[in-house]
Every structure is written in structure tokens, then in C-alpha cells.
Amino acid sequence: MATSCNCAEHPRRRPLQATALSRESPVLITLKNVVLRRSAKVLLDKVNLTINPGEKVGLVGRNGAGKSTLFALFNGGLHEDAGDFYLPSQWRMGQVAQNMPETEESATDFVLGGDVVLMELRQKLTEAEASEDGMAIAHAYTDLADAGEHDAVPRAQALIQGLGFKTSELDKPVNSFSGGWRMRLQLARALMCPSDLLLLDEPTNHLDLDALVWLEAWLKRYAGTMIVISHDREFLDAVTNVTVHIAAQQLTRYGSNYSGFETLRAQQLELQSSSFAKQQDKIAHLQKFIDRFKAKASKAKQAQSRVKALERMEKIAPVLADADFTFEFKEPANLPNPMLAITDGEFGYTVEGETKTIVRGVNKSVLAGQRIGILGANGQGKSTLVKTIAGDVPQLSGTITQGKGLSIGYFAQQELDVLHPQDNPLEHMTRLARDVGPQAREQELRNFLGTFNFAGDMVKQAVGTMSGGEKARLVLAMMVWQRPNLLLLDEPTNHLDLATREALSMALNEFEGTVMLVSHDRALLRAVCDEFWMVGRGVVSPFDGDLDDYQRYLLDESKRLREEARVEAASAPVSIAAQVHPAGGTGSSSSQRKQDAQQRQQQAGLAKPLKKELEQADKRMAQLQADKAALEARMAGALAPAELADTGRRLKAANDELQTLEERWLALSGQIEAIETGA
């Protein structure tokens, strides 16, 4: 199994010293007549597969089909039960460790540790310096330069910030972050690893849309071979060019991304007459809705985006019809219009008596039949808005007026945690029918649960033993039973596989009531929403564009924030005296100006010798940098052993002096700043 550092040679292959690929052996991943079992169950039976260097592979299939088992074969956690599996021995492998990191290391140091090659070379340098071995020191510096030591910290911090962390959080300890953010750090640590093969299992689970857009851009530039399991179809379309489908104990390779795979599979299924009748019923049902929506769709970009999403569903209808799970929301008993109205709303939360306002001045109406997607960067208040409308948290001020007969179905991000782990699905439904309604007999509840794939003994299985996807299906079942007319959905797809996401998309499209949706699943947003609200900078406003426009906005916003941070860091501190008594400002007296001038003269006198020393340090550091570059260039050439050792010693001396000067430079800068600010 790969180490917790996320970056390792494949544990079942003899590592080679050189990283260049061998000319004698094939540089492919190959499976020939491979059999894989979990206990007595055969998951893959005599399968064959070839993955070429540089290919980006999406691994798809229903839950339980064998995706994770095949991943375990790739990372060395599992051996083939029969057949032959080959992975190039010299390939370095990167993958996301699944354990929750528990460490007081800073976020930067933790991510930097993902580059195990760099960490090993740093250790070698430390050992060489301790033994004063000039030859070993020289080699260590050369190897570190080749491994990217000079920009390792900026690279690590770029990964951390790309995944949504703030500049102020770069040096915070890993243990100070919540579980979801720590898993983001695990992902950054895996991306930090120089690898030939990158294995990603649901990498988008803990990401919001802005981090997801950044990750896609990063993976598109990744030069190695990548295999990814994901239930996000747009993510797969963006980062993969090959799809491997697992079904009926077999692997089928398609030379396209996920959308191309869907189209080809739809064509195959149309040729299979055995499911033709079932497909036609479902296709006719879907076609009826598509025709109805397209007839009334506006010319707005969001509505047209939704038309295109539905046309895709129309195109791959046989694939949707072949799914083993579909459901629908019951027709609402009534449709109040407006559903609700928000007047001068101020939303936020109170922790330990301290109130924090997230958004203010909200004046919005939600009408019957609206399909609203709620957009915004992480921490801007999307979930707070939904929780307040749902009544989970009180509004800080303003009013929310509900329409007569409003019935809310609320799916919260933490909804799965609200389920009772010791109870089974039937007990959950019995309690819901008794306390909320409508009431029903046990057999009716069993039949209803069966439509959500809780059949037979599963209705008596403790919820605590179920997968995240099964728990999410139970929450959906409980929501459908209540017959809501307003659906508030906060990241409903986090634990759902692709087939269940498609089922949810179809059900939401046919729902007669109103939908408000927060999601990082762009395919769901495109298929369901025909207008968007933007939550950001303390307000809720309409977003006049589609998701492609929103992705461009996110990239521009990220660029703007980076530029602001650079400007802020580069700006010189303003003296306290200047802040309190601006020159020429209101209330500035002649005596005060004279006093300020005297203070500035005194400060200049104190700072002058320090500034002179700082200038000399700058010049010497520049000279040492030039000497260091020349020595490193010399070491890259062919030198006799004695010359190499001498060059290594001189390089070490230059580095030592440079480090001492850098520390003095920082101390001088701090002293000068303290004098000029009056601190």
C-alpha cells in the first residue's frame, strides 16, 4: 500500500534508481485475464485492459461493481487472484491518503511533506553536513536543485490556496482545521508529490465550486498518467480522455470522456431488445417533460443552458432507462404563490453570545415553480441563507413571510448525521409517518422504501452500518414522503453515485413545486436551474449568466484576490503619527505639524545607520546568490572528485553566510519598521 506520504514507488515493484522509463519493458499498465475477488465474491472475471502513459482515465460503474477493488490492485493494496497485472516498476505513484491527518505541523509543512523525494534529499544534506563530507554535500545540493528545492514552498502554498485556503491560514496547524478542510490538505499533499501515476478516489467530495474549478485547471496540466473515480460528470468530462466502465464483472474501455462514453453506451443499449419496452416507457415519460419545458423556456442564458442539459438526457435516455434506481416527488397538495417573501433580511449566526452577520439587506420573493441555483464562494453564506429559510437558524433581523400552506423539504449537508445510527429505515419512516404524516400502514412504508432500493432485509438494517449513498437515499425518501412544495437542497449529491444523481436530476425536473439548490455538481445545476442567485460580499443578488460565465467569474475573482494580497504585502506601513494627524487635515495645528516634523527627524536619525547596514546586506546577498548560481552550474559539469568536494564546501559556506544574512536582514527590517511606526 502507498505510504501515508501519498507518494511512493509501487510497493509490489522493484524500484529503479533512474526515473527514466526503461526501453526494454513496455511502459503501459496492462491486465491480462485478471480475476479479482472480495472474499468469495468475484468482482472482475478474466478482464483485459491497457492504459497508456499520459492517459487520463475515468473509472465508472455502479456502487459495488468493483471500482475500489480495481484501485486497490493499482496501488498495491490487493493482488490479482488470477491472470497477470503489470505496472512499470519505475513509476512513482501519488494518491490521496484516506486517513484524517492528526498533526500540529503547519499547513505548508504538511503539504510540503508530500514530496517525499525532496524530504529524503533534505535529510541526506543534513547528514552530510553533520559528517562534514564535502563530496556528499555537493551531491546533495545538486540533487536538491534538480528536485525543485528553490520554489518548493511557493508551490506548496499555491496548492493550498488553490484549494480554498486563505493566506492567513498557511501557517496554521493542521489540527486547527475541520475534517473537510484537512482532507483538502491531504489532496494538496498528494498533488505536491512528483508522480508518474496519480490515483484519485472521489477528489471533489470536500470541494466547493471555486476549488473544483481550480483543481480541474491543475489536473489538465498534469503530465503523468491519471486514474480517477468520480461521480461528477462535468469533472470527468473536463479532466479525462478515456473511460473504463465496470459492469457484469467485466471492463470495457472507451476512448473518450464521460459524455462520449454515455453516447456510445446509449447506442449499445438501444440495440439490446431485452430492455426495449422498459426503456420506451421511461423515454416517453422523459420526452413529455422535455417537450413541455422547451415550449415555455425563456431566452435567458440559464434557461437555454437547462434546455441543452435536457437535450443531453434525451440523447442518452437508454442509459437513464437502464438505471436500477429512479424515483419521483409526489405532486404537492397546493402551490402558494409567492412561496415566501424576505424583507430587509439580515442572516448570520450567534456563537458564544457573539453575533456574526454574513448577508444583509435581503429583499427577495420566491415564486411557485421557480428553479433557483444559489452560487457563491466558500464561506460567503450560501448554507446560512438556506438554513435561515428552512428555519434551522433564526434570522438576525427582517422578516420571512411564508405563503399559506408552505411545506418545506430540506436536505442539509449534515442531514446524514441527523439520522439515528441504531435505527433502521423502517423505524425512521414509521416515526416520520406518525409525527409528521401522512400516516400509513407498515406494508405501505415497506413498499415505499422499496422504490428507493431498500428492499427485503435492508429495511431492518441499522442505518449506522450503511454507506453514505444509502443514507442519502433514505433522507431523500423521507423528504419525498412529506410531499413538500418547496425543496431546499444543500449539497444533496455529496454521497450519491452517478446513477442516483441522474435519478435525482430527473425527479427534480418533474417536480411541480419550487427548488432552491446549493451544489458543486454543475451537471445538476445545469439540468435543474433556470436562474441563479449570487451570495457574496455580504449581499444576495441575481447572477445574470450561466455556469460557464460563473466559472470565468470565479477565475477572475481568484486573480483579483491574489493581486490584492500582493499589493497589501508590498505596501509600506504608515506611521502612527501620520494616521492620527494627517498632514494638512482638519484640526491639524501649526505646533502639531512642528512636533510631527521633529519626530520624523528623530526617527530618520535612528533609522539611518540601520538602513545603511540593510543596504550593505542587500548587496552582499546579491553577490552570494550569484556565487551560489555559478557554483551550482559548475557542479553540473564533469569535475574531478577533489574539485567536486571543494565546490561542495564552497557552496555550503555560501549557503551558511546567505542564511545568516537573511536572518540579519529580517531583524534590521523589523527594527526600521518599529522606529518608523513609533512602535
XYZ file of C-alpha atoms in Angstrom:
679
model
C 0.000 0.000 0.000
C 1.207 3.514 -0.735
C 2.622 5.308 2.250
C 0.742 7.994 4.130
C 3.074 10.495 2.485
C 0.903 9.946 -0.588
C 3.894 9.482 -2.854
C 5.754 6.199 -3.317
C 7.162 3.617 -5.639
C 4.585 0.919 -6.318
C 5.054 -1.427 -3.324
C 4.969 -4.588 -5.410
C 7.577 -3.490 -7.938
C 11.351 -3.345 -7.505
C 12.244 0.391 -7.605
C 14.905 1.541 -10.070
C 17.451 4.279 -9.382
C 16.692 6.169 -12.577
C 13.286 7.731 -13.186
C 13.581 7.477 -16.963
C 11.359 4.797 -18.432
C 13.127 1.598 -19.477
C 13.438 0.949 -23.190
C 13.334 -2.801 -22.698
C 9.995 -3.054 -20.873
C 6.572 -1.825 -22.022
C 5.560 1.485 -20.435
C 1.908 0.505 -20.094
C -0.413 -0.628 -17.352
C -1.770 -3.986 -18.513
C -4.253 -6.517 -17.155
C -4.425 -9.920 -18.883
C -7.168 -12.355 -17.844
C -7.151 -10.852 -14.352
C -9.565 -12.170 -11.712
C -10.309 -10.106 -8.598
C -12.349 -11.295 -5.627
C -13.625 -9.765 -2.419
C -13.973 -12.724 -0.050
C -15.838 -15.351 -2.084
C -17.450 -12.845 -4.452
C -15.906 -12.468 -7.914
C -15.913 -8.765 -8.870
C -13.799 -8.940 -12.032
C -13.611 -12.133 -14.071
C -10.799 -12.639 -16.622
C -10.637 -8.970 -17.585
C -8.198 -7.363 -20.018
C -7.193 -3.708 -20.061
C -4.387 -1.478 -21.334
C -3.680 2.051 -20.064
C -1.078 4.040 -21.982
C 1.366 6.595 -20.499
C -0.170 10.055 -20.182
C -3.777 8.879 -20.476
C -6.356 10.376 -18.128
C -8.787 7.592 -17.216
C -12.211 7.883 -15.594
C -13.233 4.689 -13.766
C -17.051 4.416 -13.664
C -19.671 1.869 -12.693
C -22.429 1.292 -10.169
C -21.634 1.175 -6.465
C -20.336 -2.284 -5.600
C -19.263 -3.035 -9.173
C -15.568 -3.182 -8.221
C -14.104 0.308 -8.768
C -12.426 0.495 -5.358
C -11.193 -3.098 -5.705
C -9.520 -2.280 -9.021
C -7.990 0.817 -7.397
C -6.564 -1.417 -4.667
C -4.873 -3.503 -7.384
C -3.327 -0.370 -8.906
C -1.944 0.927 -5.594
C -0.641 -2.428 -4.419
C -3.186 -2.952 -1.649
C -4.558 -6.055 -3.377
C -3.098 -8.850 -5.520
C -4.762 -10.364 -8.552
C -6.360 -13.753 -7.801
C -5.521 -14.974 -11.306
C -4.053 -13.605 -14.529
C -1.242 -11.087 -15.000
C -1.038 -7.466 -13.842
C 1.851 -5.221 -14.896
C 2.669 -1.674 -13.804
C 6.047 -0.099 -14.766
C 8.414 -0.557 -11.838
C 9.993 2.870 -12.162
C 6.742 4.807 -11.941
C 6.260 6.970 -8.873
C 2.703 6.966 -7.589
C 0.702 9.753 -5.968
C -2.586 9.221 -4.191
C -4.704 10.860 -1.518
C -4.351 9.218 1.884
C -7.821 8.409 3.254
C -6.885 8.838 6.935
C -7.727 12.084 8.709
C -4.394 13.856 9.394
C -3.648 14.488 13.087
C -0.612 16.756 13.394
C 0.493 20.105 14.791
C 2.539 20.738 11.623
C 1.648 23.899 9.742
C -0.492 23.522 6.623
C 2.514 24.493 4.464
C 4.891 21.988 6.079
C 2.291 19.207 5.925
C 1.706 19.682 2.192
C 5.444 20.095 1.551
C 5.925 16.680 3.180
C 4.024 15.117 0.282
C 7.165 15.488 -1.835
C 8.963 12.518 -0.262
C 11.860 12.836 -2.727
C 12.555 16.367 -1.526
C 12.218 15.312 2.123
C 14.698 12.450 1.643
C 17.217 14.766 -0.049
C 16.909 17.319 2.756
C 17.661 14.542 5.234
C 20.710 13.469 3.192
C 22.011 17.042 3.199
C 21.595 17.247 6.979
C 23.535 14.001 7.417
C 26.280 15.114 5.005
C 26.682 18.442 6.801
C 26.834 16.671 10.181
C 29.650 14.433 8.912
C 31.317 17.356 7.046
C 31.538 15.177 3.918
C 32.199 17.712 1.151
C 31.504 15.250 -1.665
C 28.153 14.207 -0.152
C 27.247 17.863 0.475
C 27.973 18.717 -3.153
C 25.829 15.860 -4.442
C 23.008 16.725 -2.017
C 22.878 20.349 -3.192
C 22.847 19.274 -6.838
C 20.072 16.760 -6.205
C 18.026 19.309 -4.228
C 18.329 21.832 -7.061
C 17.134 19.179 -9.539
C 14.213 18.309 -7.196
C 12.945 21.916 -7.153
C 14.070 22.981 -3.666
C 14.262 26.656 -4.706
C 10.494 27.012 -5.237
C 9.102 24.140 -3.145
C 7.428 26.330 -0.512
C 5.713 28.643 -3.066
C 4.491 25.556 -4.965
C 3.048 24.016 -1.806
C 1.346 27.264 -0.828
C -0.094 27.710 -4.330
C -1.736 24.275 -3.992
C -3.143 25.131 -0.560
C -4.563 28.469 -1.696
C -5.914 26.975 -4.914
C -7.995 24.592 -2.801
C -9.639 27.478 -0.974
C -7.397 28.330 1.990
C -6.612 31.948 2.889
C -3.105 33.384 3.047
C -3.525 33.826 6.810
C -4.080 30.051 7.158
C -0.850 28.871 5.515
C 0.999 28.619 8.835
C -1.911 27.408 10.964
C -1.553 23.880 12.411
C -3.354 21.110 10.519
C -5.285 20.107 13.663
C -6.906 23.550 13.828
C -8.954 22.830 10.673
C -12.225 20.890 10.419
C -12.325 17.425 8.854
C -13.329 18.598 5.380
C -10.512 21.154 5.244
C -7.978 18.607 6.497
C -8.987 16.305 3.638
C -8.320 19.201 1.260
C -4.810 19.345 2.723
C -4.455 15.605 2.041
C -5.374 16.304 -1.595
C -2.836 19.164 -1.812
C -0.200 16.843 -0.290
C -0.891 14.240 -2.995
C -0.659 16.866 -5.760
C 2.666 18.057 -4.295
C 4.141 14.620 -4.935
C 6.121 14.321 -8.212
C 4.428 11.294 -9.774
C 4.136 9.295 -12.969
C 0.793 7.783 -11.890
C -1.841 9.755 -9.969
C -4.745 7.848 -8.362
C -7.719 9.971 -7.248
C -10.746 8.439 -5.498
C -13.608 10.985 -5.300
C -11.283 14.011 -5.094
C -14.168 16.508 -5.352
C -16.126 15.287 -2.306
C -14.905 18.023 0.045
C -14.624 20.825 -2.523
C -16.909 23.706 -3.367
C -17.273 25.003 -6.900
C -14.407 27.533 -6.842
C -11.903 24.936 -5.552
C -13.286 22.421 -8.065
C -12.673 24.794 -10.992
C -9.084 25.325 -9.781
C -8.482 21.569 -9.413
C -9.710 20.923 -12.963
C -7.278 23.502 -14.338
C -4.406 21.910 -12.358
C -5.198 18.357 -13.488
C -5.418 19.433 -17.129
C -1.743 20.437 -16.857
C -0.694 17.206 -15.118
C 1.753 15.394 -17.420
C 1.565 11.861 -15.992
C -0.987 9.075 -16.180
C -4.114 9.588 -14.071
C -6.908 7.255 -12.968
C -9.857 8.867 -11.205
C -13.081 7.624 -9.621
C -15.712 10.374 -9.529
C -19.477 10.792 -9.567
C -19.215 14.317 -11.024
C -19.833 14.015 -14.755
C -18.625 17.533 -15.648
C -15.414 16.984 -13.684
C -14.845 13.711 -15.568
C -15.537 15.432 -18.887
C -13.015 18.163 -18.060
C -10.073 16.024 -16.898
C -10.351 12.594 -18.606
C -9.923 11.345 -22.171
C -10.531 7.620 -21.551
C -13.409 5.943 -19.700
C -13.277 2.419 -18.244
C -16.727 1.059 -17.402
C -17.133 -1.763 -14.867
C -20.288 -3.842 -15.280
C -21.195 -7.539 -15.062
C -17.661 -8.439 -13.829
C -16.091 -7.015 -16.990
C -14.094 -3.927 -18.006
C -14.964 -2.021 -21.175
C -12.617 0.696 -22.384
C -13.979 3.739 -24.274
C -11.583 6.203 -25.924
C -13.493 9.292 -24.766
C -14.539 11.292 -21.741
C -17.719 10.542 -19.780
C -20.147 12.236 -22.194
C -18.678 10.303 -25.115
C -18.996 7.080 -23.112
C -22.670 7.839 -22.358
C -23.449 8.375 -26.035
C -21.728 5.150 -27.117
C -23.373 3.169 -24.326
C -26.794 4.564 -25.226
C -26.300 3.325 -28.786
C -25.329 -0.121 -27.487
C -28.333 -0.333 -25.174
C -30.731 0.632 -27.954
C -29.616 -2.492 -29.768
C -30.480 -4.705 -26.800
C -34.102 -5.656 -27.314
C -34.498 -7.303 -23.893
C -34.944 -3.934 -22.131
C -36.621 -2.166 -25.038
C -40.130 -1.963 -23.538
C -38.892 -0.665 -20.183
C -36.744 1.910 -21.945
C -39.583 3.144 -24.113
C -41.832 3.802 -21.097
C -39.145 5.817 -19.332
C -38.086 7.603 -22.516
C -41.690 8.609 -23.258
C -42.066 9.924 -19.699
C -38.871 11.969 -20.003
C -39.737 13.188 -23.502
C -43.065 14.550 -22.287
C -41.343 16.737 -19.715
C -38.597 17.906 -22.099
C -41.152 18.980 -24.703
C -43.198 20.822 -22.060
C -40.229 22.706 -20.641
C -38.702 23.612 -24.003
C -42.027 25.057 -25.104
C -42.088 27.555 -22.235
C -38.340 28.172 -21.747
C -37.277 31.799 -21.897
C -34.325 33.071 -23.896
C -32.343 33.650 -20.684
C -28.886 32.081 -20.732
C -29.711 29.951 -17.685
C -32.884 28.555 -19.265
C -31.084 27.803 -22.513
C -28.333 26.056 -20.563
C -31.024 23.911 -18.986
C -32.519 23.096 -22.406
C -29.108 21.825 -23.527
C -28.803 19.698 -20.376
C -32.213 18.166 -21.036
C -31.301 17.525 -24.667
C -28.343 15.509 -23.358
C -30.774 13.485 -21.192
C -32.938 12.946 -24.256
C -29.891 11.744 -26.202
C -28.783 9.242 -23.543
C -32.305 8.187 -22.495
C -31.499 4.456 -22.911
C -28.710 4.794 -20.331
C -31.084 6.505 -17.898
C -33.738 3.880 -18.579
C -31.254 1.114 -17.844
C -30.573 2.504 -14.356
C -31.771 0.315 -11.497
C -32.983 3.284 -9.445
C -35.469 6.046 -10.254
C -37.909 7.967 -8.102
C -40.251 10.933 -8.281
C -41.599 13.588 -5.969
C -45.302 13.459 -5.261
C -47.453 16.254 -6.667
C -47.692 18.995 -4.000
C -51.083 19.341 -2.304
C -51.019 23.092 -3.068
C -48.718 25.715 -4.559
C -48.792 29.040 -2.662
C -47.608 31.979 -4.722
C -45.388 33.525 -3.610
C -43.926 30.644 -1.652
C -42.227 33.119 0.676
C -41.070 36.729 0.805
C -37.945 38.053 2.545
C -37.983 41.707 3.638
C -34.835 43.507 4.871
C -33.357 40.157 5.841
C -30.130 40.015 7.823
C -28.726 36.492 8.120
C -25.855 35.055 10.134
C -25.292 33.126 13.319
C -24.504 33.530 17.012
C -21.649 31.663 18.709
C -20.994 32.004 22.457
C -23.049 35.171 22.600
C -21.230 36.822 19.672
C -23.341 37.551 16.585
C -21.750 37.438 13.141
C -23.675 38.850 10.180
C -22.999 37.125 6.836
C -25.522 38.752 4.473
C -27.748 41.791 4.949
C -30.361 43.800 3.083
C -32.008 40.720 1.530
C -35.268 41.539 -0.241
C -36.379 38.539 -2.284
C -39.548 36.699 -3.250
C -39.624 33.009 -4.118
C -42.394 32.130 -6.559
C -44.193 28.894 -7.352
C -42.331 26.821 -9.930
C -39.009 28.699 -9.709
C -35.762 26.753 -10.098
C -33.082 28.772 -8.285
C -29.411 27.807 -8.121
C -27.520 29.520 -5.270
C -23.912 30.380 -6.161
C -21.069 31.866 -4.165
C -17.562 31.162 -2.925
C -16.985 29.118 0.206
C -17.867 30.965 3.423
C -19.946 33.666 1.724
C -23.241 32.493 3.248
C -24.960 30.045 0.862
C -25.717 27.482 3.576
C -26.602 30.234 6.075
C -29.206 31.586 3.634
C -30.757 28.142 3.111
C -30.684 27.265 6.837
C -32.458 30.531 7.682
C -35.181 29.976 5.098
C -35.590 26.409 6.402
C -35.945 27.701 9.973
C -32.858 25.879 11.229
C -31.341 29.178 12.385
C -33.266 32.395 13.184
C -32.813 35.483 11.025
C -30.915 38.279 12.783
C -33.384 40.906 11.595
C -36.045 41.443 8.956
C -38.981 39.166 8.177
C -39.591 35.968 6.229
C -43.264 35.684 5.296
C -44.380 32.182 4.311
C -47.174 31.567 1.843
C -50.269 29.807 3.173
C -49.765 26.055 3.011
C -45.971 26.225 2.510
C -44.368 22.814 3.081
C -40.554 22.741 3.050
C -38.445 19.693 2.223
C -34.925 20.424 3.479
C -31.791 18.414 2.636
C -28.904 19.776 4.725
C -25.216 18.987 4.238
C -25.183 17.439 7.715
C -28.576 15.732 7.259
C -26.942 12.300 7.205
C -25.622 12.945 10.715
C -29.181 13.597 11.953
C -30.256 10.026 11.157
C -30.351 7.668 14.132
C -27.468 5.190 13.590
C -29.036 2.464 15.722
C -32.435 2.634 13.956
C -33.316 1.056 10.617
C -35.051 2.653 7.578
C -38.459 1.213 8.522
C -38.219 2.714 12.023
C -37.282 6.094 10.536
C -40.269 6.003 8.180
C -42.678 4.781 10.881
C -41.663 7.659 13.156
C -41.947 10.166 10.266
C -45.420 8.929 9.260
C -46.609 9.103 12.878
C -45.138 12.513 13.807
C -45.282 14.422 10.504
C -47.565 12.431 8.214
C -49.160 11.247 6.144
C -49.870 8.176 8.273
C -49.558 4.732 6.703
C -49.517 1.007 7.477
C -46.219 -0.864 7.728
C -46.658 -2.601 4.368
C -47.201 0.756 2.630
C -43.981 2.042 4.188
C -42.117 -1.119 3.121
C -43.396 -0.730 -0.447
C -42.383 2.939 -0.466
C -38.869 2.157 0.816
C -38.593 -0.481 -1.916
C -38.876 2.265 -4.542
C -35.692 3.747 -3.034
C -33.852 0.407 -3.263
C -34.471 -0.557 0.373
C -35.912 -3.985 -0.290
C -36.176 -7.159 1.767
C -33.926 -7.271 4.831
C -32.460 -3.818 4.094
C -35.478 -2.139 5.732
C -34.291 -3.705 9.023
C -30.577 -2.864 8.611
C -29.168 -0.372 11.128
C -28.525 2.979 9.428
C -25.121 3.222 11.128
C -23.873 0.275 9.055
C -24.981 1.782 5.728
C -22.864 3.597 3.131
C -23.089 7.357 2.644
C -25.045 6.823 -0.578
C -27.604 4.589 1.141
C -28.076 7.121 3.935
C -28.565 9.893 1.351
C -31.241 7.784 -0.407
C -33.029 7.348 2.919
C -33.012 11.121 3.517
C -34.435 11.623 0.007
C -37.146 9.034 0.726
C -38.113 10.811 3.946
C -38.253 14.131 2.107
C -40.432 12.731 -0.704
C -42.855 11.186 1.829
C -43.637 14.610 3.321
C -44.933 15.881 -0.039
C -43.208 19.300 0.067
C -43.898 22.177 -2.304
C -40.551 23.928 -1.678
C -37.304 21.946 -1.818
C -34.222 23.428 -0.118
C -31.240 21.294 -1.139
C -27.769 21.996 0.281
C -25.181 19.782 -1.468
C -27.535 16.800 -1.903
C -25.177 14.820 -4.186
C -22.104 14.535 -1.915
C -22.650 10.806 -1.306
C -24.571 9.866 -4.463
C -23.197 7.841 -7.370
C -23.717 8.898 -10.981
C -26.859 6.807 -11.496
C -28.517 8.222 -8.353
C -27.514 11.766 -9.336
C -29.224 11.274 -12.688
C -32.315 9.914 -10.904
C -32.361 12.998 -8.644
C -31.960 15.284 -11.658
C -34.938 13.671 -13.430
C -37.066 13.772 -10.267
C -36.313 17.462 -9.675
C -37.114 18.321 -13.277
C -40.545 16.728 -12.981
C -41.243 18.232 -9.555
C -44.159 20.693 -9.788
C -43.068 22.861 -6.866
C -40.130 25.208 -6.283
C -36.459 24.240 -5.978
C -33.619 26.168 -4.295
C -30.333 24.340 -4.844
C -26.792 24.728 -3.485
C -24.437 22.296 -5.223
C -20.943 21.947 -6.662
C -22.378 19.432 -9.179
C -22.572 21.576 -12.308
C -24.445 18.930 -14.303
C -27.235 19.014 -11.706
C -27.274 22.821 -11.619
C -27.444 22.999 -15.422
C -30.228 20.419 -15.696
C -32.404 21.781 -12.880
C -31.940 25.565 -12.548
C -33.089 28.305 -14.871
C -31.989 31.249 -12.714
C -29.179 31.905 -10.228
C -28.697 33.949 -7.087
C -25.192 35.039 -6.111
C -24.277 35.169 -2.419
C -21.128 37.214 -1.887
C -19.640 40.340 -0.282
C -22.491 40.443 2.213
C -25.400 40.590 -0.253
C -27.693 38.320 -2.277
C -28.066 39.440 -5.887
C -29.207 37.971 -9.228
C -26.442 36.418 -11.335
C -27.038 37.339 -14.957
C -25.285 34.477 -16.712
C -24.910 30.718 -16.902
C -22.439 28.383 -15.205
C -19.764 28.982 -17.841
C -19.962 32.705 -17.011
C -19.781 31.836 -13.311
C -16.620 29.749 -13.790
C -14.995 32.683 -15.577
C -16.112 34.936 -12.705
C -14.500 32.592 -10.158
C -11.177 32.578 -12.020
C -11.230 36.387 -12.337
C -12.155 36.760 -8.650
C -9.304 34.453 -7.631
C -6.888 36.518 -9.729
C -8.226 39.750 -8.168
C -7.769 38.444 -4.614
C -4.207 37.301 -5.349
C -3.370 40.730 -6.756
C -4.894 42.452 -3.702
C -2.785 40.257 -1.405
C 0.377 41.139 -3.354
C -0.375 44.870 -3.218
C -1.143 44.695 0.503
C 2.091 42.821 1.221
C 4.159 45.253 -0.844
C 2.654 48.439 0.610
C 4.825 50.234 3.166
C 3.409 50.660 6.694
C 2.003 54.082 7.540
C 3.393 55.750 10.676
C 1.080 56.052 13.663
C 1.656 59.789 13.781
C 0.559 60.140 10.153
C -2.587 58.072 10.830
C -3.597 60.157 13.845
C -2.648 63.590 12.443
C -2.775 63.569 8.629
C -0.697 66.425 7.248
C -2.919 69.332 6.376
C -6.003 67.519 7.687
C -8.841 69.001 9.666
C -7.771 70.024 13.160
C -4.025 69.991 12.346
C -2.345 72.852 14.220
C 0.968 74.587 13.476
C 2.504 73.291 16.713
C 1.368 69.764 15.962
C 2.950 69.895 12.496
C 6.207 71.128 14.072
C 6.096 68.310 16.605
C 5.485 65.771 13.832
C 8.438 67.147 11.837
C 10.725 66.841 14.850
C 9.526 63.277 15.409
C 10.237 62.385 11.777
C 13.759 63.855 12.050
C 14.404 61.845 15.193
C 13.105 58.666 13.516
C 15.278 59.307 10.457
C 18.354 59.733 12.641
C 17.727 56.447 14.434
C 16.940 54.548 11.236
C 19.839 55.888 9.116
C 22.615 53.523 10.315
C 20.235 50.579 10.206
C 19.241 51.392 6.630
C 22.898 51.627 5.644
C 23.584 48.182 7.110
C 20.466 46.852 5.358
C 21.732 48.207 2.022
C 25.132 46.513 2.541
C 23.370 43.233 3.426
C 21.323 43.511 0.221
C 24.481 43.906 -1.892
C 26.282 41.013 -0.181
C 23.202 38.747 -0.550
C 23.049 39.549 -4.264
C 26.749 38.659 -4.620
C 26.257 35.388 -2.694
C 23.276 34.465 -4.879
C 25.428 34.973 -7.981
C 28.285 32.919 -6.433
C 25.840 30.175 -5.493
C 24.404 30.014 -9.045
C 27.940 29.801 -10.504
C 28.945 27.010 -8.091
C 25.763 25.038 -8.836
C 26.391 25.419 -12.578
C 29.997 24.231 -12.077
C 28.814 21.160 -10.165
C 26.528 20.242 -13.033
C 29.605 19.736 -15.239
C 32.193 16.965 -15.225
C 34.545 17.591 -12.288
C 37.305 15.551 -10.714
C 36.406 14.200 -7.242
C 38.689 16.684 -5.443
C 37.242 19.647 -7.367
C 33.688 18.422 -6.738
C 34.333 18.170 -2.984
C 35.930 21.655 -2.901
C 32.998 23.138 -4.830
C 30.572 21.464 -2.408
C 32.352 23.002 0.594
C 32.321 26.457 -1.004
C 28.626 26.060 -1.831
C 27.879 25.119 1.772
C 29.818 28.157 3.025
C 27.884 30.430 0.654
C 24.564 28.982 1.819
C 25.513 29.343 5.503
C 26.512 33.003 5.046
C 23.374 33.660 2.990
C 21.187 32.210 5.737
C 22.897 34.349 8.393
C 22.481 37.481 6.266
C 18.818 36.739 5.571
C 18.149 36.471 9.327
C 20.014 39.768 9.924
C 18.103 41.408 7.047
C 14.771 40.423 8.640
C 15.901 41.716 12.044
C 17.015 45.044 10.542
C 13.767 45.419 8.607
C 11.788 44.843 11.800
C 13.820 47.437 13.723
C 13.423 50.038 10.965
C 9.664 49.401 10.773
C 9.336 49.726 14.571
C 11.170 53.090 14.502
C 9.134 54.480 11.591
C 5.776 53.401 13.042
C 6.626 54.562 16.561
C 6.093 51.066 17.915
